[in-house]
Amino acid sequence: MGHARNNELTDRRSAAADAKASLLTAYRAAKKAAEPLQSTRQAERISLVEAREARRAERERLQNEERSRVETLAAQEQAAIEAVAAAEVEARESAENARISRVVEDEAARKAERDRRYAARKARQA
């Protein structure tokens, strides 16, 4: 827009107001034209957020499943370790009891042999 030399203040103010009004109408027209695009963008954003939430929920579900699987395995391993330890203790006790019973049997056999010899000696003397 060229500068006119004889512009009065009112002319300049009205020209500025007209420029503002034309900018405002252009803005409103552009906003109306972009409204369908904005609603589709909003729908796309909503679908992206929903997909992100679904992926996050799936990730959490998989993590929980993995954690429970690991805990189950750890519990099974602990139970197996405890079973082996209990079996070792029982085997040790069984071996100890067998050894004690052998010692008692040997002692009884030794005493029986001693009593037999004693009885044989008394029979020879009588």
Short mmCIF file of C-alpha atoms in Angstrom, two decimals:
data_model
loop_
_atom_site.label_atom_id
_atom_site.label_comp_id
_atom_site.label_asym_id
_atom_site.label_seq_id
_atom_site.Cartn_x
_atom_site.Cartn_y
_atom_site.Cartn_z
CA MET A 1 0.00 0.00 0.00
CA GLY A 2 1.49 3.27 -1.01
CA HIS A 3 1.75 6.17 1.31
CA ALA A 4 -0.48 9.04 0.44
CA ARG A 5 0.96 12.33 1.51
CA ASN A 6 -2.28 13.97 2.48
CA ASN A 7 -3.58 11.28 4.83
CA GLU A 8 -5.33 12.66 7.79
CA LEU A 9 -5.39 10.97 11.16
CA THR A 10 -8.92 9.71 10.65
CA ASP A 11 -8.02 8.27 7.26
CA ARG A 12 -5.07 6.42 8.75
CA ARG A 13 -7.20 5.11 11.66
CA SER A 14 -9.92 3.90 9.36
CA ALA A 15 -7.38 2.21 7.09
CA ALA A 16 -5.85 0.43 10.12
CA ALA A 17 -9.30 -0.65 11.31
CA ASP A 18 -10.15 -1.96 7.84
CA ALA A 19 -6.87 -3.90 7.74
CA LYS A 20 -7.59 -5.39 11.17
CA ALA A 21 -11.11 -6.35 10.11
CA SER A 22 -9.86 -8.00 6.92
CA LEU A 23 -7.24 -9.94 8.90
CA LEU A 24 -9.91 -11.06 11.36
CA THR A 25 -12.24 -12.25 8.60
CA ALA A 26 -9.35 -14.08 6.93
CA TYR A 27 -8.49 -15.74 10.23
CA ARG A 28 -12.10 -16.79 10.79
CA ALA A 29 -12.34 -18.16 7.25
CA ALA A 30 -9.12 -20.12 7.68
CA LYS A 31 -10.36 -21.45 11.02
CA LYS A 32 -13.64 -22.62 9.47
CA ALA A 33 -11.77 -24.22 6.58
CA ALA A 34 -9.44 -26.04 8.98
CA GLU A 35 -12.25 -27.23 11.26
CA PRO A 36 -12.81 -30.62 9.55
CA LEU A 37 -9.05 -31.21 9.49
CA GLN A 38 -8.84 -30.34 13.17
CA SER A 39 -11.58 -32.83 14.07
CA THR A 40 -9.81 -35.56 12.07
CA ARG A 41 -6.50 -34.66 13.75
CA GLN A 42 -8.21 -34.78 17.12
CA ALA A 43 -9.66 -38.20 16.27
CA GLU A 44 -6.20 -39.38 15.18
CA ARG A 45 -4.69 -38.10 18.44
CA ILE A 46 -7.36 -39.88 20.46
CA SER A 47 -6.76 -43.12 18.57
CA LEU A 48 -2.99 -42.77 19.10
CA VAL A 49 -3.49 -42.22 22.83
CA GLU A 50 -5.80 -45.24 23.03
CA ALA A 51 -3.29 -47.39 21.13
CA ARG A 52 -0.50 -46.19 23.42
CA GLU A 53 -2.56 -47.05 26.50
CA ALA A 54 -3.37 -50.48 25.05
CA ARG A 55 0.34 -51.14 24.42
CA ARG A 56 1.20 -49.97 27.94
CA ALA A 57 -1.48 -52.23 29.45
CA GLU A 58 -0.23 -55.18 27.38
CA ARG A 59 3.35 -54.48 28.45
CA GLU A 60 2.30 -54.37 32.10
CA ARG A 61 0.31 -57.60 31.70
CA LEU A 62 3.34 -59.34 30.16
CA GLN A 63 5.59 -58.02 32.93
CA ASN A 64 3.16 -59.29 35.58
CA GLU A 65 2.98 -62.69 33.88
CA GLU A 66 6.78 -62.89 33.68
CA ARG A 67 7.10 -61.84 37.33
CA SER A 68 4.59 -64.48 38.45
CA ARG A 69 6.33 -67.12 36.29
CA VAL A 70 9.70 -66.25 37.83
CA GLU A 71 8.19 -66.33 41.32
CA THR A 72 6.61 -69.72 40.60
CA LEU A 73 9.93 -71.08 39.32
CA ALA A 74 11.73 -69.72 42.36
CA ALA A 75 9.15 -71.32 44.65
CA GLN A 76 9.51 -74.64 42.81
CA GLU A 77 13.31 -74.47 43.05
CA GLN A 78 13.08 -73.63 46.74
CA ALA A 79 10.69 -76.55 47.30
CA ALA A 80 13.09 -78.86 45.41
CA ILE A 81 16.03 -77.64 47.49
CA GLU A 82 14.06 -78.17 50.69
CA ALA A 83 13.02 -81.66 49.52
CA VAL A 84 16.64 -82.57 48.75
CA ALA A 85 17.74 -81.23 52.14
CA ALA A 86 14.98 -83.19 53.89
CA ALA A 87 15.97 -86.33 51.96
CA GLU A 88 19.61 -85.84 52.96
CA VAL A 89 18.64 -85.40 56.60
CA GLU A 90 16.43 -88.48 56.46
CA ALA A 91 19.16 -90.51 54.74
CA ARG A 92 21.69 -89.36 57.33
CA GLU A 93 19.31 -90.26 60.16
CA SER A 94 18.55 -93.61 58.51
CA ALA A 95 22.27 -94.37 58.13
CA GLU A 96 22.87 -93.35 61.75
CA ASN A 97 20.00 -95.56 62.94
CA ALA A 98 21.30 -98.47 60.84
CA ARG A 99 24.78 -98.00 62.28
CA ILE A 100 23.40 -97.88 65.81
CA SER A 101 21.32 -101.02 65.23
CA ARG A 102 24.40 -102.81 63.81
CA VAL A 103 26.41 -101.79 66.85
CA VAL A 104 23.63 -103.02 69.14
CA GLU A 105 23.36 -106.29 67.19
CA ASP A 106 27.14 -106.75 67.28
CA GLU A 107 27.16 -106.08 71.00
CA ALA A 108 24.30 -108.56 71.51
CA ALA A 109 26.11 -111.15 69.39
CA ARG A 110 29.33 -110.57 71.33
CA LYS A 111 27.50 -110.95 74.62
CA ALA A 112 25.75 -114.09 73.37
CA GLU A 113 29.10 -115.57 72.31
CA ARG A 114 30.61 -114.67 75.69
CA ASP A 115 27.63 -116.25 77.51
CA ARG A 116 27.94 -119.39 75.34
CA ARG A 117 31.64 -119.70 76.16
CA TYR A 118 30.91 -119.13 79.83
CA ALA A 119 28.20 -121.81 79.77
CA ALA A 120 30.53 -124.23 77.92
CA ARG A 121 33.29 -123.64 80.47
CA LYS A 122 30.87 -124.23 83.35
CA ALA A 123 29.61 -127.39 81.64
CA ARG A 124 33.19 -128.69 81.29
CA GLN A 125 33.96 -127.96 84.94
CA ALA A 126 30.87 -129.69 86.22
#
